[in-house]
mmCIF file of C-alpha atoms in Angstrom:
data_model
loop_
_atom_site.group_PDB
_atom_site.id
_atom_site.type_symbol
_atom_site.label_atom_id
_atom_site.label_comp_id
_atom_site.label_asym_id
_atom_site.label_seq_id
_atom_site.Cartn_x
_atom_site.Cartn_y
_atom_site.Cartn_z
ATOM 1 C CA UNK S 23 1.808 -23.041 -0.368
ATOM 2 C CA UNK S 24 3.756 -24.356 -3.132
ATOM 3 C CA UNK S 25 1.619 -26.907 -4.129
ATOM 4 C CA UNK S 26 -1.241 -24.948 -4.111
ATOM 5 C CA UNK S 27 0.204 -22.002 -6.488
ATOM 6 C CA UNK S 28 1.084 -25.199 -8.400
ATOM 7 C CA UNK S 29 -2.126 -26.417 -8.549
ATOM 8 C CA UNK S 30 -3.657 -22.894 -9.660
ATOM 9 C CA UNK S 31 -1.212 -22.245 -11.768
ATOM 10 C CA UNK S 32 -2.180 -25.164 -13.593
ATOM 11 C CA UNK S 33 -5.734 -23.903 -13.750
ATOM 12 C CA UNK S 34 -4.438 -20.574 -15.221
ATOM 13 C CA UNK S 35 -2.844 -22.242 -17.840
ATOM 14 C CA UNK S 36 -5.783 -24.631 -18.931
ATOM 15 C CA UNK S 37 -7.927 -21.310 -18.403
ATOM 16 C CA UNK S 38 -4.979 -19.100 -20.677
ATOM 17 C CA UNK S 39 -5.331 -21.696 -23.397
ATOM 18 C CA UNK S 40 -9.235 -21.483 -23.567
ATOM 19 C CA UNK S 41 -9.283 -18.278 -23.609
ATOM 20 C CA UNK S 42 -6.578 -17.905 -26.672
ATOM 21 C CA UNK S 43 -9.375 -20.268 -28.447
ATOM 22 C CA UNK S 44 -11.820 -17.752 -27.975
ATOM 23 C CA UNK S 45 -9.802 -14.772 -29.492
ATOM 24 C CA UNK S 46 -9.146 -12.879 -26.061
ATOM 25 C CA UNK S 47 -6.632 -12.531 -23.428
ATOM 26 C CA UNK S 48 -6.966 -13.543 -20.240
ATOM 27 C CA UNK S 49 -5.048 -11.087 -17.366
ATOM 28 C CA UNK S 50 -4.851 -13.001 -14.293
ATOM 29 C CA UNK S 51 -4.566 -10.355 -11.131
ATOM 30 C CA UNK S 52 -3.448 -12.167 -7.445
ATOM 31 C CA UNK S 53 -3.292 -9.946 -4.483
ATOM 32 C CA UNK S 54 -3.186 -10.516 -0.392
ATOM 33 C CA UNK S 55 -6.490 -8.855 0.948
ATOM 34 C CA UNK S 56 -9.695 -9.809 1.633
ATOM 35 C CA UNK S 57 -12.688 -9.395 -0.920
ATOM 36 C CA UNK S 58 -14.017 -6.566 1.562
ATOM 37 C CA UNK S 59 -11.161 -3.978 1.380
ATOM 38 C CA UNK S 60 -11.244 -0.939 -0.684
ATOM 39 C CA UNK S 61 -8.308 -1.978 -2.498
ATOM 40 C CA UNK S 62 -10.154 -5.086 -3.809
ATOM 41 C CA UNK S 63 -13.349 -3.161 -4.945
ATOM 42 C CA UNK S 64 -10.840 -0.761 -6.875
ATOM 43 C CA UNK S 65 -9.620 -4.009 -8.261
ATOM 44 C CA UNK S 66 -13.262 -5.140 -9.343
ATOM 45 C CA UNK S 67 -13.546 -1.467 -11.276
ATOM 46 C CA UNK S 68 -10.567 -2.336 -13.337
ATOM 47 C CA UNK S 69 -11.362 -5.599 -14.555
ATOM 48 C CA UNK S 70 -14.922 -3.685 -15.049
ATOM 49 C CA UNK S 71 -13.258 -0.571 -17.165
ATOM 50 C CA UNK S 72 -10.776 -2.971 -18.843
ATOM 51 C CA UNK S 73 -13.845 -5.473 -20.120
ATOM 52 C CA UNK S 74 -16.100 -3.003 -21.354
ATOM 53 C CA UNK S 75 -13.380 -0.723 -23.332
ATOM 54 C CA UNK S 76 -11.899 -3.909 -25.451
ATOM 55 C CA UNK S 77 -15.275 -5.247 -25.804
ATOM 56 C CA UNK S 78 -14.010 -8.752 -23.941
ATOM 57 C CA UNK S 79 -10.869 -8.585 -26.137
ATOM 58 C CA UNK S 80 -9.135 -8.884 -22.955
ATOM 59 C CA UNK S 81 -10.352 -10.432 -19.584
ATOM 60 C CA UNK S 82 -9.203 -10.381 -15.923
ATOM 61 C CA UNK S 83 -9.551 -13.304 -13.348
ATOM 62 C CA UNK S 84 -9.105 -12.047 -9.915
ATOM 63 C CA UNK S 85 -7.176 -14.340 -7.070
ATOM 64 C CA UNK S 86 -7.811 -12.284 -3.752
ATOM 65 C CA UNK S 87 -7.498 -13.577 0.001
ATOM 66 C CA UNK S 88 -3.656 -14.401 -0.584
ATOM 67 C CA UNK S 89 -4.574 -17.490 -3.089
ATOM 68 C CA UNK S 90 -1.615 -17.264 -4.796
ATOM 69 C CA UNK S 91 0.915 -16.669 -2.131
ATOM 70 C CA UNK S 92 2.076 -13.774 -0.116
ATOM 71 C CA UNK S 93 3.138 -10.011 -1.674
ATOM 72 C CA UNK S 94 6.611 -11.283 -2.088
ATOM 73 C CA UNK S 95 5.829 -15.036 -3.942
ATOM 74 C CA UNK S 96 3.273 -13.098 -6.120
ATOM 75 C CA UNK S 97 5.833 -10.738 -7.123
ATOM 76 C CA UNK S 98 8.260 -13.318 -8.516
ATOM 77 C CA UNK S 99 5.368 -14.908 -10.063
ATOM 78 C CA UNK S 100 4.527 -11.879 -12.208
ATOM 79 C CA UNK S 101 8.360 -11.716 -12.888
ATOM 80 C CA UNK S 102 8.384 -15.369 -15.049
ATOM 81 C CA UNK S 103 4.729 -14.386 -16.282
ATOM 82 C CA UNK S 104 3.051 -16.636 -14.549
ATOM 83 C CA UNK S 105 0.437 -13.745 -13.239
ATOM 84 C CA UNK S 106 -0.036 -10.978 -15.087
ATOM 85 C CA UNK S 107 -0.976 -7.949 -12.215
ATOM 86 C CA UNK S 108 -1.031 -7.423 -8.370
ATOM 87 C CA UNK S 109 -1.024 -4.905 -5.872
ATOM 88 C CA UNK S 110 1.907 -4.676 -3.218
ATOM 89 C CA UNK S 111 2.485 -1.763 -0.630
ATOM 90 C CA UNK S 112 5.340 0.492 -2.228
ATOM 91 C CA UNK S 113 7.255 -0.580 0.833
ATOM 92 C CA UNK S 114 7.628 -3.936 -0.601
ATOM 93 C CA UNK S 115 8.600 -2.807 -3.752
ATOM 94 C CA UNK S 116 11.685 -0.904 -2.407
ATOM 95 C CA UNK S 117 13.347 -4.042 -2.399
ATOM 96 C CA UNK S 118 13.392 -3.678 -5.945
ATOM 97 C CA UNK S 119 13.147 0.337 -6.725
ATOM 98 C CA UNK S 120 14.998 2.386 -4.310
ATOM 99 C CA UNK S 121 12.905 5.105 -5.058
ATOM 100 C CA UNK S 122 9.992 3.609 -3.380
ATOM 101 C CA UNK S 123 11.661 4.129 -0.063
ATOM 102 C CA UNK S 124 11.087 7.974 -0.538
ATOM 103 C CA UNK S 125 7.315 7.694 0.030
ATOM 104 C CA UNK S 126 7.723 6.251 3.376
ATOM 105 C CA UNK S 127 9.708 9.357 4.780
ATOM 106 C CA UNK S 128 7.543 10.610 7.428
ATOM 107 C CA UNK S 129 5.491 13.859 6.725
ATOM 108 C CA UNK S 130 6.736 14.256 3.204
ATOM 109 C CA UNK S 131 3.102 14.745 1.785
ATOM 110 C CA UNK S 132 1.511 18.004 3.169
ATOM 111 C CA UNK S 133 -1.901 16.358 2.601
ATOM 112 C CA UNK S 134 -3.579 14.268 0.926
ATOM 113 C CA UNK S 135 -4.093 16.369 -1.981
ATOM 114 C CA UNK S 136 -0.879 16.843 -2.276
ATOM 115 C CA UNK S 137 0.276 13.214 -2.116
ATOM 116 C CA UNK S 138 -1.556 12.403 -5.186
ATOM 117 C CA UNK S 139 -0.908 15.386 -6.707
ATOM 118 C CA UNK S 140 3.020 14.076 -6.381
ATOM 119 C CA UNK S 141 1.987 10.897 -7.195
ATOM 120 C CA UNK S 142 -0.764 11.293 -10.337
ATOM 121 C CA UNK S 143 1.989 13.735 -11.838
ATOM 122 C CA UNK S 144 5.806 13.213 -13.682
ATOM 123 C CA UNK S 145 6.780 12.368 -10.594
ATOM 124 C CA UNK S 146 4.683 9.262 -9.692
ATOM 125 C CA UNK S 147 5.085 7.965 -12.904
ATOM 126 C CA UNK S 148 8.638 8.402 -13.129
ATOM 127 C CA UNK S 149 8.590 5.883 -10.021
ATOM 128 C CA UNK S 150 6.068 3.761 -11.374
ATOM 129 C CA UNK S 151 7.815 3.549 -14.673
ATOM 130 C CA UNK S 152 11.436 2.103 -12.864
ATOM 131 C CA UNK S 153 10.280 -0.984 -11.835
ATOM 132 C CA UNK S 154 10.366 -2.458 -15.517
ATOM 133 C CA UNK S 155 13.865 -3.126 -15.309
ATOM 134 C CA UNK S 156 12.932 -5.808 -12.801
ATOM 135 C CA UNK S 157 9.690 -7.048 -15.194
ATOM 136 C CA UNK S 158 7.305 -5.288 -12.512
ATOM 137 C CA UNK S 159 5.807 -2.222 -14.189
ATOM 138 C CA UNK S 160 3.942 0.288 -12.126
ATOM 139 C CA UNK S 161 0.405 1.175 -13.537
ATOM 140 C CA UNK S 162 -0.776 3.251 -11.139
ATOM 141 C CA UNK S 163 -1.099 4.363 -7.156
ATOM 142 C CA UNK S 164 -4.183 3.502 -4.629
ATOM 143 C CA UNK S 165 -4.644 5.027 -1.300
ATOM 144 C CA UNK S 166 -3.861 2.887 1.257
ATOM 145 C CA UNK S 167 -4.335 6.008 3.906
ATOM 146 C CA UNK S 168 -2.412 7.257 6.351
ATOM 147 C CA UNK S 169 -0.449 5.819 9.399
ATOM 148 C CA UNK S 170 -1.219 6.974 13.240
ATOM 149 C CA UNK S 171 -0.160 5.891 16.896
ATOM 150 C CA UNK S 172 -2.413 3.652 18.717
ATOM 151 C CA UNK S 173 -1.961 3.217 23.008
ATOM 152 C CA UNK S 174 -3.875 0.867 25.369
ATOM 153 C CA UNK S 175 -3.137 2.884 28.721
ATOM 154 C CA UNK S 176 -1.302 6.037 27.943
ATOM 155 C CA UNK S 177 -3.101 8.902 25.319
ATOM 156 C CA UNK S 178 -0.695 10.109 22.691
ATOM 157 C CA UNK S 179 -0.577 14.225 22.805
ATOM 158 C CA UNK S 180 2.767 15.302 21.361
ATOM 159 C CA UNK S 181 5.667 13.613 20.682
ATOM 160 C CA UNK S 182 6.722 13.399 24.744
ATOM 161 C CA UNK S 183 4.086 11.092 25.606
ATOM 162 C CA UNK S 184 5.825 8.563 23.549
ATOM 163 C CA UNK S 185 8.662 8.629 25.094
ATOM 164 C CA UNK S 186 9.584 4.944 26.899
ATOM 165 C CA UNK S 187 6.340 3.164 25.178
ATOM 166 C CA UNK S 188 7.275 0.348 23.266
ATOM 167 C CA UNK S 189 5.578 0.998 20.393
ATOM 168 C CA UNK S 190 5.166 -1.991 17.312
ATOM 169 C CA UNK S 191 6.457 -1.361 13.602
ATOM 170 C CA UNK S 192 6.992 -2.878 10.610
ATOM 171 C CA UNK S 193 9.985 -4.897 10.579
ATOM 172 C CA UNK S 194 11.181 -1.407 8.616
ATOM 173 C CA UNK S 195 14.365 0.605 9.373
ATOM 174 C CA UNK S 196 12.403 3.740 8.498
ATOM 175 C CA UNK S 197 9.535 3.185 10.625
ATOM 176 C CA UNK S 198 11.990 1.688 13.793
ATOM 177 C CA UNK S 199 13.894 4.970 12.732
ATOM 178 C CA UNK S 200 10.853 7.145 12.835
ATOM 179 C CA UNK S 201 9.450 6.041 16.263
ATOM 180 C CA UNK S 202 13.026 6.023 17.929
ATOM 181 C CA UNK S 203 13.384 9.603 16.958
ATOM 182 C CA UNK S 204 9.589 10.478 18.603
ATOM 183 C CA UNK S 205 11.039 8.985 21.904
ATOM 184 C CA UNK S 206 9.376 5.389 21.832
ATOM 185 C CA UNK S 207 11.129 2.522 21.341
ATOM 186 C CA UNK S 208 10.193 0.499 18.297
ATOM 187 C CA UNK S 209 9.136 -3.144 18.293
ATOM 188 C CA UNK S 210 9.403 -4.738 15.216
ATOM 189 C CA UNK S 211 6.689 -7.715 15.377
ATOM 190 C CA UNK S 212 4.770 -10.095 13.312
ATOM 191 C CA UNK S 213 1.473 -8.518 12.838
ATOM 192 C CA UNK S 214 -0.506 -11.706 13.594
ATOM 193 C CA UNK S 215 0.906 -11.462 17.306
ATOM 194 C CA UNK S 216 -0.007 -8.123 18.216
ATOM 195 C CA UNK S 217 -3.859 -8.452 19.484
ATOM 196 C CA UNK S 218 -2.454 -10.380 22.057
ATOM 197 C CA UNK S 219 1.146 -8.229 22.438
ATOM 198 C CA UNK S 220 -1.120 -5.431 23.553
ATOM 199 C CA UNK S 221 -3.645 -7.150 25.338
ATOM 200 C CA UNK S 222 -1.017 -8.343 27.911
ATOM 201 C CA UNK S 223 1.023 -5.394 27.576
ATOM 202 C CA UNK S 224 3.983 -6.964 25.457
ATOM 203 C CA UNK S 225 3.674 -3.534 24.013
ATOM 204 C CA UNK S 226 1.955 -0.268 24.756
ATOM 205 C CA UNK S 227 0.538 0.173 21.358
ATOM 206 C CA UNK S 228 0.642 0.123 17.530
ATOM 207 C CA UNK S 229 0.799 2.633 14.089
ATOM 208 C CA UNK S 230 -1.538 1.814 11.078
ATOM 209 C CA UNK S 231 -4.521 3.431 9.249
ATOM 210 C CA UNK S 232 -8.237 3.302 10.309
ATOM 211 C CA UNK S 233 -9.369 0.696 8.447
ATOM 212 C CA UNK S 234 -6.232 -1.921 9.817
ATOM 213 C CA UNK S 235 -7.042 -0.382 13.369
ATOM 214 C CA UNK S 236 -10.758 -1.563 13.189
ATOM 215 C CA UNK S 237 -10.266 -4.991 10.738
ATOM 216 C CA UNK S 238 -7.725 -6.231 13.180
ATOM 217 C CA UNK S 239 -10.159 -5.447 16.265
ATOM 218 C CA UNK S 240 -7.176 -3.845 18.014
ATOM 219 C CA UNK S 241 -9.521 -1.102 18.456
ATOM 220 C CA UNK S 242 -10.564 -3.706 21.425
ATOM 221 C CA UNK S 243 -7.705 -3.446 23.479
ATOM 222 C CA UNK S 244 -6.505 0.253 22.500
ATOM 223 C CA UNK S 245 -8.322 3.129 24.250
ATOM 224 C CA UNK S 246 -6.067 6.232 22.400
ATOM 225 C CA UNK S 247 -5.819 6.920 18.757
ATOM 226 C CA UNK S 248 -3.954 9.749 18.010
ATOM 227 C CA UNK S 249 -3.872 10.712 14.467
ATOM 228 C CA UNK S 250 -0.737 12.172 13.737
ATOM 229 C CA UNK S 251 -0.273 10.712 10.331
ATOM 230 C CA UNK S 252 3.177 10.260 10.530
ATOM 231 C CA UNK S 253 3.449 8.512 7.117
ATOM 232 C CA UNK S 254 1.204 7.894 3.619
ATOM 233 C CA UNK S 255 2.872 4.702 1.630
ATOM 234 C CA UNK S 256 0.391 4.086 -0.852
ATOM 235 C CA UNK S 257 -0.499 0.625 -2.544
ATOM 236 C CA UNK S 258 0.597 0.347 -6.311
ATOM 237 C CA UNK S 259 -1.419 -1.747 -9.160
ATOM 238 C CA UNK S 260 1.580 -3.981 -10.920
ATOM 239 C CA UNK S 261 1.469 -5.496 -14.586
ATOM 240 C CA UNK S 262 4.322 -7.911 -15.190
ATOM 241 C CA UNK S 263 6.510 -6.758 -18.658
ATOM 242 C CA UNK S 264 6.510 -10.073 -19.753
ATOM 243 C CA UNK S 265 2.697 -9.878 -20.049
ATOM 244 C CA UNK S 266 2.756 -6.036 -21.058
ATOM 245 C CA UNK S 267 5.404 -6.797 -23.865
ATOM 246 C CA UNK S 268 2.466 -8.992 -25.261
ATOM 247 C CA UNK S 269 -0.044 -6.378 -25.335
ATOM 248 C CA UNK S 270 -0.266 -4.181 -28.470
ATOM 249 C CA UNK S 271 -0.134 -0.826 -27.763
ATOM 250 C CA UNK S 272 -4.426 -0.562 -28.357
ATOM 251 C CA UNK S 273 -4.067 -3.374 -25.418
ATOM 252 C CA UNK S 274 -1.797 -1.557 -23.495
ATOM 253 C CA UNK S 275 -3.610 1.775 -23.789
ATOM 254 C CA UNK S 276 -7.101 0.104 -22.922
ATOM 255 C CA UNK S 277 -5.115 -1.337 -19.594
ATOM 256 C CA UNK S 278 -3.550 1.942 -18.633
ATOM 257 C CA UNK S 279 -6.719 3.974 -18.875
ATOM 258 C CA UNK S 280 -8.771 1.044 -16.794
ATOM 259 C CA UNK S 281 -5.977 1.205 -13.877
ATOM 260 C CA UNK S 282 -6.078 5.067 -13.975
ATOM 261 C CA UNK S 283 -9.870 4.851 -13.686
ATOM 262 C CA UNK S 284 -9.905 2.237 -11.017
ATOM 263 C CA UNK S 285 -7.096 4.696 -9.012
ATOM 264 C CA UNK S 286 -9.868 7.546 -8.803
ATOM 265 C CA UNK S 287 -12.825 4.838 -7.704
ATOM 266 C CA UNK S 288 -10.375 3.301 -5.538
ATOM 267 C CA UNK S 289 -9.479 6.532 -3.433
ATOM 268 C CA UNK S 290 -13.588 6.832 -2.340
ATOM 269 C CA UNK S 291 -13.309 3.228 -1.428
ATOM 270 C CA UNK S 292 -10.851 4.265 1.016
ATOM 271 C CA UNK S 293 -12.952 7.490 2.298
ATOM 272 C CA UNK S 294 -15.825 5.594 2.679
ATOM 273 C CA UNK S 295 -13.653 3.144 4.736
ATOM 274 C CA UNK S 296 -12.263 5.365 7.134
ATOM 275 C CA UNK S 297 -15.112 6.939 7.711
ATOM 276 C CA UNK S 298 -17.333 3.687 8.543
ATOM 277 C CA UNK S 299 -14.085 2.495 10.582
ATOM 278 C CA UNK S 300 -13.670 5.871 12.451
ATOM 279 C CA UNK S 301 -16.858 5.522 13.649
ATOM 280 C CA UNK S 302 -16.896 1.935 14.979
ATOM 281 C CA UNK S 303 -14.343 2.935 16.854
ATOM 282 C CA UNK S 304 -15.797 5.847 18.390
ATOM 283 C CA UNK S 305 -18.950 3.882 19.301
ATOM 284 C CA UNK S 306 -16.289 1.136 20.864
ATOM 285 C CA UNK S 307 -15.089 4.359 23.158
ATOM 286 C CA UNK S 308 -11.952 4.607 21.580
ATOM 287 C CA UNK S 309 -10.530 8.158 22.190
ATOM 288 C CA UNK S 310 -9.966 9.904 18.613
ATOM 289 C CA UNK S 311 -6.948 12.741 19.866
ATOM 290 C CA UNK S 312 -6.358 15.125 16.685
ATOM 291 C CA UNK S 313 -2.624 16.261 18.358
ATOM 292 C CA UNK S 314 -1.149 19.402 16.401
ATOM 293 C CA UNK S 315 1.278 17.217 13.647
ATOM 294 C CA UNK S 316 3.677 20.136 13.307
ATOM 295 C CA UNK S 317 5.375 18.958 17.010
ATOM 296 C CA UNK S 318 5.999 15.299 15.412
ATOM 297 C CA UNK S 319 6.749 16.543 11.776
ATOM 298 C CA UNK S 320 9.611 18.610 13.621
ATOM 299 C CA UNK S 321 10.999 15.612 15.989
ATOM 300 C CA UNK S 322 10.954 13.098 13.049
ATOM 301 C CA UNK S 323 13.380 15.408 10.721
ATOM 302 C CA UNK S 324 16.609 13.022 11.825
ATOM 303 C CA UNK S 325 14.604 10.486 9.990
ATOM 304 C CA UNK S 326 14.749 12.369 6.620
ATOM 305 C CA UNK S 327 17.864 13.235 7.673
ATOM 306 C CA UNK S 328 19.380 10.031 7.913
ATOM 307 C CA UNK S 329 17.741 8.452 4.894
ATOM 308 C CA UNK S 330 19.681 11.246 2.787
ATOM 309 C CA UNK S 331 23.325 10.553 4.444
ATOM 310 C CA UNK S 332 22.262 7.190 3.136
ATOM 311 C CA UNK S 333 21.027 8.145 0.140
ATOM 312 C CA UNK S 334 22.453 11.243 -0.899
ATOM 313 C CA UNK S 335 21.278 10.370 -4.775
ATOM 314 C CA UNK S 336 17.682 10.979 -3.652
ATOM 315 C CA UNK S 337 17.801 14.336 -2.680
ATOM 316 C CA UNK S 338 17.202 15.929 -5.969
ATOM 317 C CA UNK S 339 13.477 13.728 -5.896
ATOM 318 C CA UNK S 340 12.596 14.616 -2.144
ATOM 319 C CA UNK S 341 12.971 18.444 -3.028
ATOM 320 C CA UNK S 342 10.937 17.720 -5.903
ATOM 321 C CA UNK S 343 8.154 16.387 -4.119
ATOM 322 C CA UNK S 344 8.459 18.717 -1.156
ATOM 323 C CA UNK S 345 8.304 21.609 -3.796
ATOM 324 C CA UNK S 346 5.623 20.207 -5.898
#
């Protein structure tokens, strides 16, 4: 993998100097997912907005399918300047901003409406604007949906039926926290693995949003999915500062209002993705249970809990968002 980011790199550079011949600026963007996510077509509608509004003063080459290395890798590559902009899960950038992990308490959005109310508001940006100490500047929030419980032999009703299921997370003390507290027992595992984990009954099921449910085919071997949406961590759009600090502030202001654009294009992406993937599944004969959230939202409160005995500094930020 290191040779190969080498080796682009390389061709980013050559590319950078062309382009500084020609009078623009060339804004190289690297991110993990495939070209046929709804992330990556909000992606393509801010290289779009950003094009037309400086008349090609500044251009964007896009590196999808991991090409530049994982989440992590391309992070430290927009930290030297190497890459200009990705898009991580917030969960990976609360390795760097503490104030990430808030978004990943479970039920702390009412809805979606309110999550990006929170998110589109003082708030949000507040978040996005911490990360600059660490040359990784928030630009804005995409929807990357909403997290539910998937079972191959046992349906998922209320928080009881969970109970004694081994259940795979994130290798995330919040989420091992959250389904511990619903009764399961959490099984951190490499995602890669878990087809086949619930296929032979390593483990009795899974959490993650429609469109992960249906990509991964895990829809296949899992005849329950109960959408509780226990949890919303949304995707952010990242511009290194040692990029930004280059831009002047006509630059910056033409990049700010393409990512805010691409945000609200982005978000029908996602509908229209969870809709198309809610409906494979039902045609698979997957059993879509709606379960009455308020039973988990109760049983999950040591989560939030917890996290503040931890974190007793973010208190004054989680009553802000609850009371937003």
């Amino acid at each position: 993998m290191r040779i190969k980011q080498a080796f682009l790199l390389l061709i980013c550079a050559s590319l950078w100097s062309c382009m500084e011949n020609k009078g623009t600026k060339m804004l190289y963007l690297a991110h993990t997912l495939p070209q046929t996510h709804p992330v990556h077509k909000g992606i393509l509608e801010f290289k779009k907005a950003l094009e037309k509004k400086s008349n090609g003063a500044l251009e964007m080459k896009i590196f999808p399918d991991g090409q530049l290395g994982s989440e992590r890798e391309v992070l430290e590559l927009l930290q030297i300047g190497s890459v200009a902009a990705t898009k991580v899960s917030a969960a990976t950038l609360s390795n760097f901003v503490p104030e990430y992990h808030v978004l990943g308490i479970p039920y702390l959005f009412k809805d979606k409406d309110h999550q990006f109310e929170v998110l589109e508001g003082e708030i949000g940006k507040s978040i996005l604007e911490k990360g600059s100490k660490f040359w990784l500047r928030g630009l804005c929030y995409y929807d990357a949906g909403s997290r539910s419980f998937y079972t191959s032999n046992k349906a998922i009703r209320t928080p009881d039926d969970l109970r004694g299921l081994k259940i795979r997370v994130m290798n995330n003390q919040m989420a091992i926290n959250m389904v511990n507290a619903l009764g399961g027992s959490a099984t951190p595992m490499a995602y890669g693995e878990l087809y086949t984990a619930i296929q032979q009954g390593v483990v009795d099921g899974a959490e993650n949003n429609p469109p992960s449910f249906v990509s991964s085919n895990h829809y296949e071997v899992s005849k329950y999915y109960t959408l509780d949406q226990h949890s919303s961590v949304p995707d952010v759009l990242l511009i290194g500062t040692k990029f930004w600090d280059k831009l002047s502030d006509q630059e910056k202001k033409w990049v700010q209002e393409s990512a805010d654009e691409s945000s609200q294009a982005q978000k029908q992406f996602w509908k229209e993705s969870v809709d198309q993937s809610m409906a494979i599944a039902k045609k698979a004969g997957v059993e879509i249970i709606i379960p009455e959230k308020s039973l988990f939202q109760e049983k999950s409160k040591p989560v939030l809990e917890a996290f503040l005995k931890a974190h007793p500094e973010m208190s004054e930020l989680i009553n802000n968002i609850i009371r937003e």
